[in-house]
Coordinates of C-alpha atoms and ligand atoms in Angstrom, one line a residue:
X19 CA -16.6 -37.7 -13.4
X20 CA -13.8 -38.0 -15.3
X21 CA -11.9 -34.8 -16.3
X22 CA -10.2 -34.8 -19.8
X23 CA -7.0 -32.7 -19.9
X24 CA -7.0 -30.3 -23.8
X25 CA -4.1 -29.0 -25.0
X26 CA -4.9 -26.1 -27.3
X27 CA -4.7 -28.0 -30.6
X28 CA -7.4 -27.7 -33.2
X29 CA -8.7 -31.3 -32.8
X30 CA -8.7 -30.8 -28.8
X31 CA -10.4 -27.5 -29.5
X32 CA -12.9 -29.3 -31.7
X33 CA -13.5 -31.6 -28.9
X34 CA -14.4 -28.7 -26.0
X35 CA -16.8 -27.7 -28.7
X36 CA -18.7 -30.5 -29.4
X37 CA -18.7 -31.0 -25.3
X38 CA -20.1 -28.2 -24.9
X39 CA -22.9 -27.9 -27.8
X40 CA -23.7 -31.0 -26.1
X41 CA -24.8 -29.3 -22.7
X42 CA -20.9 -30.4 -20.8
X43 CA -19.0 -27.9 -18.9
X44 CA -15.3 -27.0 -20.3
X45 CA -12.6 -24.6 -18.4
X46 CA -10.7 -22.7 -20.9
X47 CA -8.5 -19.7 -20.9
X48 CA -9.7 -16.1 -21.4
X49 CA -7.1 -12.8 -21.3
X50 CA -8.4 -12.3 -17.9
X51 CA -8.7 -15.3 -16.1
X52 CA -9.6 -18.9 -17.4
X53 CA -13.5 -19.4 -17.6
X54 CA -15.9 -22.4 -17.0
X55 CA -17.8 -22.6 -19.8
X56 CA -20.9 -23.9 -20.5
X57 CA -23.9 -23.3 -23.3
X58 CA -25.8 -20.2 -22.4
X59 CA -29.0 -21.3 -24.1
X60 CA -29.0 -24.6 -22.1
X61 CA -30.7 -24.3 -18.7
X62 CA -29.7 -27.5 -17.4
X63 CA -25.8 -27.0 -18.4
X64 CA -25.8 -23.7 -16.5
X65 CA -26.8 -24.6 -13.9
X66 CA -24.4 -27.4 -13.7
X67 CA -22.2 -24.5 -13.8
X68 CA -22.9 -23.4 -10.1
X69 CA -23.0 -27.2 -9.0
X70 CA -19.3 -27.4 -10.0
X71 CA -18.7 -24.0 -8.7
X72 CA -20.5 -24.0 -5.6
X73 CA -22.0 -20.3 -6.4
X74 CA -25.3 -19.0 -5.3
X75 CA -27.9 -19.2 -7.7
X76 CA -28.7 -15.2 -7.4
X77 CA -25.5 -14.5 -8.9
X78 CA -25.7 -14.2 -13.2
X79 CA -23.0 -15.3 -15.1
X80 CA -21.3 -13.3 -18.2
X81 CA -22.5 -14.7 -22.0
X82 CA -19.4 -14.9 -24.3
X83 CA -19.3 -14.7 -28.1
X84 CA -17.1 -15.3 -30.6
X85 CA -18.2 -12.8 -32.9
X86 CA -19.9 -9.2 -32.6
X87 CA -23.0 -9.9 -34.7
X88 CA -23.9 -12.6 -32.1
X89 CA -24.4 -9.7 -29.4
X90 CA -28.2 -8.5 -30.7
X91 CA -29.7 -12.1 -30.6
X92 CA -29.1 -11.8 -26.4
X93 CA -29.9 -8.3 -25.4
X94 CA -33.1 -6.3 -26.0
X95 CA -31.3 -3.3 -27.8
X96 CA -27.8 -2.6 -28.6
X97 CA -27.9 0.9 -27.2
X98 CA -25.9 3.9 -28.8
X99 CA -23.2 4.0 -26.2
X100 CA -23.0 0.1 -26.1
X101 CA -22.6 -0.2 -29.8
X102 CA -19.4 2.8 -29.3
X103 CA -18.2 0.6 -26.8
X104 CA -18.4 -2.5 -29.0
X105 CA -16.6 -0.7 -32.3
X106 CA -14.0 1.0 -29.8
X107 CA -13.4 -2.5 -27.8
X108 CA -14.4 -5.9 -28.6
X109 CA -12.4 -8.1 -28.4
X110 CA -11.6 -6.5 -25.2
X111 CA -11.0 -7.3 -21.3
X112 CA -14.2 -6.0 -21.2
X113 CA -18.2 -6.7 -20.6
X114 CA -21.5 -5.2 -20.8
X115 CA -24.6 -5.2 -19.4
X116 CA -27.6 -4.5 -20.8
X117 CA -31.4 -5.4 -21.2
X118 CA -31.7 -9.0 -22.0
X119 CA -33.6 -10.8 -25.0
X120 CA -36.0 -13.2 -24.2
X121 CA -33.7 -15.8 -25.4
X122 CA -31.7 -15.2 -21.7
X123 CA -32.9 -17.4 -19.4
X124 CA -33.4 -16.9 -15.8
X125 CA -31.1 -19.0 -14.9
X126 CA -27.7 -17.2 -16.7
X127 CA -29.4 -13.7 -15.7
X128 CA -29.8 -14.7 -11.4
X129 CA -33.3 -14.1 -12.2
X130 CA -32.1 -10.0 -13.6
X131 CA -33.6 -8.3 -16.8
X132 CA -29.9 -7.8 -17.6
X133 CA -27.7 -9.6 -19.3
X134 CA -23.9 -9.6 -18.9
X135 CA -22.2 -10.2 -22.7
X136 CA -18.4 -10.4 -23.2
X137 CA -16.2 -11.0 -26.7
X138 CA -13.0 -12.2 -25.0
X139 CA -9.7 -11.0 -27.1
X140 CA -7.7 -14.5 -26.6
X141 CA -7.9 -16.5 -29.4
X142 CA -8.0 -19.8 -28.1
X143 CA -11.5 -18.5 -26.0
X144 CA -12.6 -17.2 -29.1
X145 CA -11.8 -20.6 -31.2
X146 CA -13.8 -22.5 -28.0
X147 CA -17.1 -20.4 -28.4
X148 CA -16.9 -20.8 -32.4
X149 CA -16.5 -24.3 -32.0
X150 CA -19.6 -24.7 -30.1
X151 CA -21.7 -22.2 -31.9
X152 CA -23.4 -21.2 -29.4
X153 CA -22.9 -18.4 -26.8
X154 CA -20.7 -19.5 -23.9
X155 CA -21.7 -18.6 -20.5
X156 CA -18.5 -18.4 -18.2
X157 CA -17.8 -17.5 -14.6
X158 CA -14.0 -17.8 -13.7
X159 CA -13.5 -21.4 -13.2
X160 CA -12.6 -21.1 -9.6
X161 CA -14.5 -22.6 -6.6
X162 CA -16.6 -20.0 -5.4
X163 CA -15.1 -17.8 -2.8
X164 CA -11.9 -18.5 -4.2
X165 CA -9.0 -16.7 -6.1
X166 CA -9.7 -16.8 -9.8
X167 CA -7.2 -18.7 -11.8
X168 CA -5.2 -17.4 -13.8
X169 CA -3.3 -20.8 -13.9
X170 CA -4.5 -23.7 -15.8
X171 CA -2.9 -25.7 -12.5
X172 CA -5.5 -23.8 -10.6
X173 CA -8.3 -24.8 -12.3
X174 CA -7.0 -28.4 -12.0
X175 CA -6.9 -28.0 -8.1
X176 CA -10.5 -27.0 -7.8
X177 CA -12.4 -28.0 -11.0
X178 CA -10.6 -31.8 -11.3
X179 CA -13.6 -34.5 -11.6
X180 CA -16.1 -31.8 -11.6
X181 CA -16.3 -31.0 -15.1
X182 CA -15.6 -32.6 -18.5
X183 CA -12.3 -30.9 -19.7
X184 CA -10.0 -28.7 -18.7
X185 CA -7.7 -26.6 -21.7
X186 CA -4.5 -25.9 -20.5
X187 CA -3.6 -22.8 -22.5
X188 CA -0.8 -21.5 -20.0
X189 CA -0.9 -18.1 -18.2
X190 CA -3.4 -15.2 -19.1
X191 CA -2.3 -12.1 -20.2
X192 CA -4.4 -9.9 -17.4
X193 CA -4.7 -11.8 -14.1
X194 CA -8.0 -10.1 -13.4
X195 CA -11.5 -10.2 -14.5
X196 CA -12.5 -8.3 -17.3
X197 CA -14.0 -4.6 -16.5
X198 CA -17.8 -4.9 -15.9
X199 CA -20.0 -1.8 -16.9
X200 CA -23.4 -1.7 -16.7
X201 CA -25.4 0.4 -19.5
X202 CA -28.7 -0.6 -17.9
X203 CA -28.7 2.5 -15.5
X204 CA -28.9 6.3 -16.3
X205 CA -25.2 6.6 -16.3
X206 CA -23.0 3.9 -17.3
X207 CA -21.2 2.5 -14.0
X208 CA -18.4 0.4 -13.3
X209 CA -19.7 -2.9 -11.6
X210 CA -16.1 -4.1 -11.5
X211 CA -13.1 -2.8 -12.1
X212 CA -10.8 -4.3 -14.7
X213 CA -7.8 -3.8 -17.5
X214 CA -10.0 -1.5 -19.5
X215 CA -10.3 1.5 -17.0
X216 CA -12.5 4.4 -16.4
X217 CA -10.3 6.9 -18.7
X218 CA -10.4 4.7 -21.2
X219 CA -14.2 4.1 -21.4
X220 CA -14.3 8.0 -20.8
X221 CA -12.8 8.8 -24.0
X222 CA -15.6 6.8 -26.0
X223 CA -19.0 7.1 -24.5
X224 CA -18.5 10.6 -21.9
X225 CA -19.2 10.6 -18.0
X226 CA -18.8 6.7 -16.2
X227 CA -19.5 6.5 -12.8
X228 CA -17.6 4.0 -10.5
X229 CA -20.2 1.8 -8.1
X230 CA -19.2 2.7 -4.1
X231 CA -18.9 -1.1 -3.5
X232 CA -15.5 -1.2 -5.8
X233 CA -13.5 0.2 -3.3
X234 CA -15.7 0.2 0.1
X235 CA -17.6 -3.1 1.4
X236 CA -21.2 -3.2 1.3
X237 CA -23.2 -1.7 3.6
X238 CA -25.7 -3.8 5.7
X239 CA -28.6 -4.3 4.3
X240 CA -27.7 -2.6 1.1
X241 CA -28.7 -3.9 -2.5
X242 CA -26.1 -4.6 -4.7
X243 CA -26.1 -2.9 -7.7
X244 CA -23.8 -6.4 -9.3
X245 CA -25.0 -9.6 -7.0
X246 CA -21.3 -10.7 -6.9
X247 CA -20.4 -7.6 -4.9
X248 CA -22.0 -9.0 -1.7
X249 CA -20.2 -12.2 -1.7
X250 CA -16.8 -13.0 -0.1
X251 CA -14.5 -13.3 -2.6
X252 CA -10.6 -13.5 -3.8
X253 CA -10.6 -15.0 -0.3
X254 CA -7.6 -17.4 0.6
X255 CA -7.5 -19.1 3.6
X256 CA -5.0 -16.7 5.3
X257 CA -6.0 -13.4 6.6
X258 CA -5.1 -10.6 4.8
X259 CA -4.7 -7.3 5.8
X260 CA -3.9 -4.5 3.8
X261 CA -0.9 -1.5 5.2
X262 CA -1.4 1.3 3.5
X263 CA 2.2 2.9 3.8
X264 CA 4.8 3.8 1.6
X265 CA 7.8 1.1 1.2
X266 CA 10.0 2.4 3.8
X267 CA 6.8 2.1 6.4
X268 CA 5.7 -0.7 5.2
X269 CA 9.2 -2.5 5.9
X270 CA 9.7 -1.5 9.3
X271 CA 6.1 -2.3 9.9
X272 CA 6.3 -5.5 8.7
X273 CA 10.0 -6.1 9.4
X274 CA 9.8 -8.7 12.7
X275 CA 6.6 -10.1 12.5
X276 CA 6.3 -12.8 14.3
X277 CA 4.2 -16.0 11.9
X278 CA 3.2 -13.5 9.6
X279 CA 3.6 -13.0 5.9
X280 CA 4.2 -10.3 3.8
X281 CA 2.4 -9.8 0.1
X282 CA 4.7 -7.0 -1.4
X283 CA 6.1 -5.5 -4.3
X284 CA 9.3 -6.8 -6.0
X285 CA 12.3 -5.1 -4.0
X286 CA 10.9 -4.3 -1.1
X287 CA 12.9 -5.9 1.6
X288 CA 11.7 -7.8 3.9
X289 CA 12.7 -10.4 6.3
X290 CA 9.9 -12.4 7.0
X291 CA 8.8 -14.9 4.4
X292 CA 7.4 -13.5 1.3
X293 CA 5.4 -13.8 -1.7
X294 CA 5.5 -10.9 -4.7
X295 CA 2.6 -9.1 -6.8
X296 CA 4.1 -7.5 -9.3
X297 CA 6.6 -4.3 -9.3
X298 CA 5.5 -1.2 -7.6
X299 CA 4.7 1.7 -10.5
X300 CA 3.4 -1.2 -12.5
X301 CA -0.2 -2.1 -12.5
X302 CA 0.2 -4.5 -15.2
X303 CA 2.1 -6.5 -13.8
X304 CA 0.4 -6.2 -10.5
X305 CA -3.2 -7.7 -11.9
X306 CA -1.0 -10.2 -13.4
X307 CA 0.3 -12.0 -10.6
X308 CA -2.1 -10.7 -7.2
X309 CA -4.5 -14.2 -7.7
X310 CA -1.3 -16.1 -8.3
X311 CA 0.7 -15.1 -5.0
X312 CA -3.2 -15.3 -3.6
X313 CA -2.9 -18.9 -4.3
X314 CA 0.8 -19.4 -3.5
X315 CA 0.5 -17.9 0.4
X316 CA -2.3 -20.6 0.7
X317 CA 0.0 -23.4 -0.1
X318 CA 2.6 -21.8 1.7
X319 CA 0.4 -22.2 5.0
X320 CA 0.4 -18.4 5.6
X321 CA -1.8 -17.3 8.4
X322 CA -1.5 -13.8 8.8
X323 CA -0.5 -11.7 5.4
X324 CA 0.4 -7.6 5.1
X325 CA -0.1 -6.3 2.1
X326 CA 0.9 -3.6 0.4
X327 CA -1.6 -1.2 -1.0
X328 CA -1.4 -0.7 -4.9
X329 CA -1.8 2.6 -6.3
X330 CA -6.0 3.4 -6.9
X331 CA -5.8 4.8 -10.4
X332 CA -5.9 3.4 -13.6
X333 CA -5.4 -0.6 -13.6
X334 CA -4.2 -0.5 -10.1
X335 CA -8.4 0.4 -9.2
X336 CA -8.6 -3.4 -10.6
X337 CA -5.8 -4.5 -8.2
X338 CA -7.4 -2.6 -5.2
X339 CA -10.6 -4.1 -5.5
X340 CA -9.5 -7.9 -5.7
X341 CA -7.0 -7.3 -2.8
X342 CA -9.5 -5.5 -0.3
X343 CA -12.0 -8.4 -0.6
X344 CA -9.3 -10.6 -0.3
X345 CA -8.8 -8.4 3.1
X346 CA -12.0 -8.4 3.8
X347 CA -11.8 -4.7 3.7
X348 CA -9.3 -4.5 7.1
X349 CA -6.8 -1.9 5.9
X350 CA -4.0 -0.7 8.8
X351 CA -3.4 3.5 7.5
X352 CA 0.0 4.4 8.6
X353 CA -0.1 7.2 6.6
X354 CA -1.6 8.5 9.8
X355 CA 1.1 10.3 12.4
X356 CA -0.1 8.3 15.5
X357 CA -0.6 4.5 15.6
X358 CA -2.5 4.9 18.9
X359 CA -4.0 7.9 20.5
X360 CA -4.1 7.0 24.5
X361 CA -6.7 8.7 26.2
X362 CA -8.6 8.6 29.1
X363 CA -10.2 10.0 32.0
X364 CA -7.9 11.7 34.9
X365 CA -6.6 9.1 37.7
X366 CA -7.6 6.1 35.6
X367 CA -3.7 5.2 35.3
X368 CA -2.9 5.8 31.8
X369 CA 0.9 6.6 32.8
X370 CA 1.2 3.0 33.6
X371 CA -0.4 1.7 30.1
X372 CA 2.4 4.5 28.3
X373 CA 5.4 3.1 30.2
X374 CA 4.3 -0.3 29.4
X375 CA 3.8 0.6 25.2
X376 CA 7.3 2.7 25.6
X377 CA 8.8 -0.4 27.2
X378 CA 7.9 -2.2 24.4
X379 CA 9.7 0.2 21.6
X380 CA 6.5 2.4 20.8
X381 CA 7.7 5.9 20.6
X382 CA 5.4 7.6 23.2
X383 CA 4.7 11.3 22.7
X384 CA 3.9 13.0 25.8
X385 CA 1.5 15.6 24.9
X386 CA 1.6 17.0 28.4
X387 CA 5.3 17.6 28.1
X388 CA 4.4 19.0 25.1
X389 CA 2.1 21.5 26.4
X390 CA 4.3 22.8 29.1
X391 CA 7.3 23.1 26.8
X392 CA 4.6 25.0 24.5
X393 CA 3.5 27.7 27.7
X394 CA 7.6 28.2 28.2
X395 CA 8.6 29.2 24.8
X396 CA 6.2 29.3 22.4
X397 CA 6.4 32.9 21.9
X398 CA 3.6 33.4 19.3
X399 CA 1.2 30.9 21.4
X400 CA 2.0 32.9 25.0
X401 CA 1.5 36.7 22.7
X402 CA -2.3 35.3 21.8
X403 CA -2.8 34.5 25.3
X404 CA -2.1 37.4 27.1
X405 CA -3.7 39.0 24.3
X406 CA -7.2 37.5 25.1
X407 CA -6.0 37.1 29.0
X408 CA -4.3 39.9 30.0
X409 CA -0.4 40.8 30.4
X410 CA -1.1 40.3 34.2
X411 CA -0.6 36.1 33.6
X412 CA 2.7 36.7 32.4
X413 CA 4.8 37.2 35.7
X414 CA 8.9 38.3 35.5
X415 CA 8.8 36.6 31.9
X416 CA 7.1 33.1 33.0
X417 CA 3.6 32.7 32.6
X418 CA 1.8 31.4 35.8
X419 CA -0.3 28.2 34.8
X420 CA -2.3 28.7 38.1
X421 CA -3.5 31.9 37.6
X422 CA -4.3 30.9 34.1
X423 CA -6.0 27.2 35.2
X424 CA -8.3 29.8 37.9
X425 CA -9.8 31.8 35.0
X426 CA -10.5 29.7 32.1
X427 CA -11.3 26.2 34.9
X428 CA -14.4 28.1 36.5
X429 CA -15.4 29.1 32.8
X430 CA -16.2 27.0 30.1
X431 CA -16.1 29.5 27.6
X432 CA -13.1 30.6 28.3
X433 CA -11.3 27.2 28.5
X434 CA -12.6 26.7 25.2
X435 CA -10.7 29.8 23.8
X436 CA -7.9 29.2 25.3
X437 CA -7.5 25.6 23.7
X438 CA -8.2 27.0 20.3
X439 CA -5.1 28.7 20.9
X440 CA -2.9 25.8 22.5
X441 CA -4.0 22.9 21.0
X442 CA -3.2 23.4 17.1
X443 CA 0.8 24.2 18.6
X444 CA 0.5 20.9 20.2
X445 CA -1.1 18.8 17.7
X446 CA 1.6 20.4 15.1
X447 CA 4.8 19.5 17.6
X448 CA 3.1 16.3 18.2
X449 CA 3.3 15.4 14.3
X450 CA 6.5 16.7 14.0
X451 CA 8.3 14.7 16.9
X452 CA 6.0 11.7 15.9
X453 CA 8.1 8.7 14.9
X454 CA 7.4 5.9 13.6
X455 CA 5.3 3.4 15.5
X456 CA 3.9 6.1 17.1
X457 CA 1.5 6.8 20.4
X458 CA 0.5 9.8 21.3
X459 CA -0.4 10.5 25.1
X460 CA -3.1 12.6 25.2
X461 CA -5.8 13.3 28.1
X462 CA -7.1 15.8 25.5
X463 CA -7.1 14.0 22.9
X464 CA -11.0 14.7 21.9
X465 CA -10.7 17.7 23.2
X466 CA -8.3 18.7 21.0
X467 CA -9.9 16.9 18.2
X468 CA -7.5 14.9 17.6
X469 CA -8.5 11.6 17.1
X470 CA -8.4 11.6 13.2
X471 CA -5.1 11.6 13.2
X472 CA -4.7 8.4 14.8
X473 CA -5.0 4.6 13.6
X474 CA -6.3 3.8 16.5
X475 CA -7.7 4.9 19.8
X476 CA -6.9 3.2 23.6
X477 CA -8.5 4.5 26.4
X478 CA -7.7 3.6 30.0
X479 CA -10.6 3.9 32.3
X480 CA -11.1 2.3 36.1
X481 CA -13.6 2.7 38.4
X482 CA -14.5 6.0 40.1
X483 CA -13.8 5.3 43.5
X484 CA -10.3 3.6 42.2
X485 CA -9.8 7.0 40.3
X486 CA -10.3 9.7 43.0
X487 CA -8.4 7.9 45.1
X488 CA -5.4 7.7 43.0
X489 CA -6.2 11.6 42.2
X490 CA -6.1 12.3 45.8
X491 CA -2.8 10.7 46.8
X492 CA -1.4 12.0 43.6
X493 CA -2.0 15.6 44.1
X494 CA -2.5 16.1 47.7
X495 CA -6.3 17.6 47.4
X496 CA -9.5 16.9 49.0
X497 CA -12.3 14.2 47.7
X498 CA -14.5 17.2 46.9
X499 CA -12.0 18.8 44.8
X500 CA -10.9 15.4 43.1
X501 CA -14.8 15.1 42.0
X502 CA -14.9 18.6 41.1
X503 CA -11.8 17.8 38.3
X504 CA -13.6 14.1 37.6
X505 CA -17.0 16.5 36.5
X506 CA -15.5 19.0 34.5
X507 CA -14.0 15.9 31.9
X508 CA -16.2 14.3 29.6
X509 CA -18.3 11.6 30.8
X510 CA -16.4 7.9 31.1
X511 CA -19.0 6.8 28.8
X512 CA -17.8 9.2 25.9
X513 CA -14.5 8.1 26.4
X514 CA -15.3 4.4 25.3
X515 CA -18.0 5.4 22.9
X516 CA -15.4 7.3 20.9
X517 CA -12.2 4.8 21.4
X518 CA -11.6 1.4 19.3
X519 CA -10.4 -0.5 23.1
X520 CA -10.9 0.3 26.4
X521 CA -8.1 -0.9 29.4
X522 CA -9.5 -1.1 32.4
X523 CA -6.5 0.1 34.8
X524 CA -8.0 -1.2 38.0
X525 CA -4.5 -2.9 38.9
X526 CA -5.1 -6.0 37.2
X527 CA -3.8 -8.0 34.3
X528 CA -3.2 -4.8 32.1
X529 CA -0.5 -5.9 30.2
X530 CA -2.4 -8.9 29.1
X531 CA -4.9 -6.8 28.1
X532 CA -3.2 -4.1 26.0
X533 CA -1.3 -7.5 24.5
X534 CA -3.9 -8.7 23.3
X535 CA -5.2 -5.3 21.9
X536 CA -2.0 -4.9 20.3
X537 CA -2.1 -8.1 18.9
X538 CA -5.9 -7.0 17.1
X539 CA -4.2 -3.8 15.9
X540 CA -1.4 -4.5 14.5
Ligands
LIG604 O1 -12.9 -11.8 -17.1 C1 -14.0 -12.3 -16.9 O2 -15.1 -11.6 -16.9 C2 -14.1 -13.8 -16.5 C3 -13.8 -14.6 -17.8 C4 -13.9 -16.0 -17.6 O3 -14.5 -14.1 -18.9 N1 -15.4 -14.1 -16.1 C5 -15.9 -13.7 -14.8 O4 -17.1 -14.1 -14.5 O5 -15.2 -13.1 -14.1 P1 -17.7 -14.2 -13.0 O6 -19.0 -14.9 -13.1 O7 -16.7 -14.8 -12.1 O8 -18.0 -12.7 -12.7 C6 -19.0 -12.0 -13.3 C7 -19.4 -10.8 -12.5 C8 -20.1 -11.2 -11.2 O9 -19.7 -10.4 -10.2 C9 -21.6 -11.0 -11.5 O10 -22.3 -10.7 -10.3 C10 -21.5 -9.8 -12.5 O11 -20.4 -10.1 -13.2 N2 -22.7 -9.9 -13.4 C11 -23.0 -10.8 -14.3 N3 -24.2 -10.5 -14.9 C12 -24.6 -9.4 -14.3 C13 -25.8 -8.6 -14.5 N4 -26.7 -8.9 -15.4 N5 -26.0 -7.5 -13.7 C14 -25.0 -7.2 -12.8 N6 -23.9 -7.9 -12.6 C15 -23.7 -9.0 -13.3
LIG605 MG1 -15.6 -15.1 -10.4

């Protein structure tokens, strides 16, 4: 098929219309992003919509119209609150769902009782729908799968030969798709974020609720509450990941990366190749440009991306929802003091697996060290101690660990008290001497409950036998009593259940295995 390239003239636009009244399919710009258009009353030219798009049937598309009066022919009832919506917006980023006349076919709806309608604010859209009198039905003219474009060059790339005309009406204003509310449930929800936010709806029609799936990925086996939540989407070829960290973080994080890409704000400075979204306390501009630099990475052959998180509120919630399905909802937090808790079982060699992290320019955080330093000085620590224990552990100033270990090691209840005294000092000087990239060294790490605090967990296990040996030699104590220390842990099973990577330290090929755990984490 041949592709005609509009400019946004009145005779070209007078074309696209008589295209489209004629069941063709014409890309034109929107304020959002451009649309492929085709009449909604015409089953056949919808569905020559998905051909060209390569979308799944089950997934309706939004109606356009030019004017309001043209809403009430499409949808059952104009409620109250749609109707507020409609004086306070239209023409407006912004669409609404509700139930849909019997003029909807099944075919526009993805077999719904809903219908999706939309009065763009761009006049040359606007122009395009009046021209064809008759409502427009228009996904984002992208390939399915695919960043929308929000260039008419995109649109070229992936629509060229597959429909009848293109308009090339330059940039649009937004850069995302238009807010999508649904006034089919019992509160109005947000199906999609967009330019017109939650406060602003707020102010006009009360309490809006936000669907989970904006900001989280779906559950298995849940039902989408908007059928395009469940597909991939915004997704370019590279993988994205998003860091959520402040600039400085962010920098050194991604400062070094070896074949990797970074997606940041304008200013941050970086050293590995880069590709901008906008400025950082600017969500405008953000929207604007994150499909664009979505694009650009593509053709710059990126492979690996880090992003860095917009701000959630306002039109940034837009940005955050295109990005993490761009991400595929992998999101590194370093807002969390430890990179890596390292845990593990005693004797199972986790000293090695620290060296070897420390060697390669993690800051290790000995929580051992930490502990012992805690039982010399910590003043207010060693006064609740001897408060629950006794003055007698507390010999010529020093406290004696043994006597200690002999009370609360043959009594569980005990132990526990005392580690609801100890471990909240360690965690604290933990956090404090925490650096980052992080790892914190920490038998107790569970224990001590503190595995929230870390991005990720590594524990090093090895076989049993390999592990009382190595407790033996270490300590100098009998195979009864290395058992006897190996019993009182948690099992080796909840170790792994409750870490993201196991190393198995049984002498062999450990760095190539915490390489290649590194390389999945970071
Ligand atoms: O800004 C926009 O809205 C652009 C421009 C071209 O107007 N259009 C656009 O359409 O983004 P599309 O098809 O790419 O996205 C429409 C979204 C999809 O996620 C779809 O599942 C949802 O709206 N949707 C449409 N009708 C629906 C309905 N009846 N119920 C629930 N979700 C619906
Ligand atoms: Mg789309």
């Amino acid at each position: 098929m041949e592709t005609k390239i509009l400019t946004t003239s009145e005779y070209d636009i007078a074309i696209a219309g008589e295209i489209l009244k004629n069941g063709g399919l014409v890309a034109f710009p929107t304020e959002t992003v451009y649309g492929l258009g085709a009449d909604a009353l015409n089953e056949t030219a919808v569905k020559n919509i998905y051909k060209a798009k390569g979308r799944p049937s089950d997934n309706p598309l939004i109606v356009h119209v030019a004017d309001k009066k043209d809403i009430a022919p499409l949808v059952k009832e104009i409620t109250p609150k749609a109707q507020a919506l409609i004086d306070a917006f239209f023409p407006a980023p912004l669409t609404i769902i509700l139930n849909k006349s019997e003029k909807v076919g099944k075919v526009v709806s993805g077999g719904l009782d809903t219908v999706a309608v939309r009065m763009p604010e761009n006049e040359i859209a606007r122009k395009v729908i009046k021209a064809s009198g008759c409502p427009i039905a228009a996904p984002s003219a992208n390939t399915s799968g695919l960043p929308s474009p929000t260039k008419s060059k995109y649109v070229v790339e992936d629509m060229m030969g597959k429909i009848d005309a293109i308009i090339d009406g330059g940039d649009c204003e937004f850069g995302v798709e238009s807010t999508v509310i649904t006034l089919a449930t019992e509160t109005p929800t947000i199906l999609r974020p967009g330019a017109v936010t939650k406060e602003m709806l707020e102010k006009v029609i009360g309490e809006v609720q936000v669907a989970r799936a904006v900001t989280e990925g779906m559950k298995k086996d849940e039902v989408a509450s908007s059928p395009g939540m469940k597909y991939k989407h915004y997704s370019p070829k590279a993988k994205v990941v998003i860091v959520d960290a402040d600039k400085e973080t962010y920098e050194k994080f991604v400062n070094g990366k070896k074949d990797a890409f970074a997606l940041c704000f304008e200013g941050d400075s970086v050293n590995i190749p880069k590709v901008t979204f906008g400025r950082e306390n600017d969500d405008l501009s953000q929207a604007k440009e994150l499909f664009d630099a979505l694009r650009k990475l593509d053709e710059m052959g990126a492979k690996k991306v880090y992003a860095r998180i917009p701000r959630i509120t306002g039109v940034g919630m837009a940005v955050y929802n295109r990005l993490i399905r761009a991400a595929a909802f992998t999101v590194i937090d370093l807002k969390k003091p430890f990179v890596i808790g390292l845990t593990g079982p005693t004797g199972a060699g986790k000293g090695y697996v620290s060296n070897y992290l420390s060697s390669l320019g993690f800051n290790v955080i000995d929580s051992d060290k930490i502990v012992k330093t805690i039982y010399e000085k910590n003043q207010n620590v060693l006064d609740k101690v001897c408060k629950v224990f006794g003055n007698d552990i507390i010999e010529n100033g020093v406290l004696n660990r043994k006597k200690l270990g002999d009370i609360v090691f043959s009594d569980k209840k005990k132990l526990e008290t005392l580690n609801s005294i100890v471990h909240p000092a360690v965690i604290e000087e933990c956090e404090k001497q925490a650096v980052f990239p992080a790892v914190i060294d920490a038998p107790q790490l569970f224990e001590a409950k503190a595995q929230d605090k870390c991005y990720k967990i590594i524990c090093v296990t090895a076989d049993r036998e390999t592990r009382i040996n190595r407790i033996i030699s270490r300590d100098g104590i009998t195979k009864e009593q290395a058992e006897k220390r190996i019993n009182s842990q948690f099992s080796e099973k909840y170790y792994t259940d409750n870490s993201d990577y196991v190393v198995c330290n049984n002498g062999e090929n450990i760095k190539t295995q915490i390489d290649k755990i590194l390389e999945e984490i970071l």
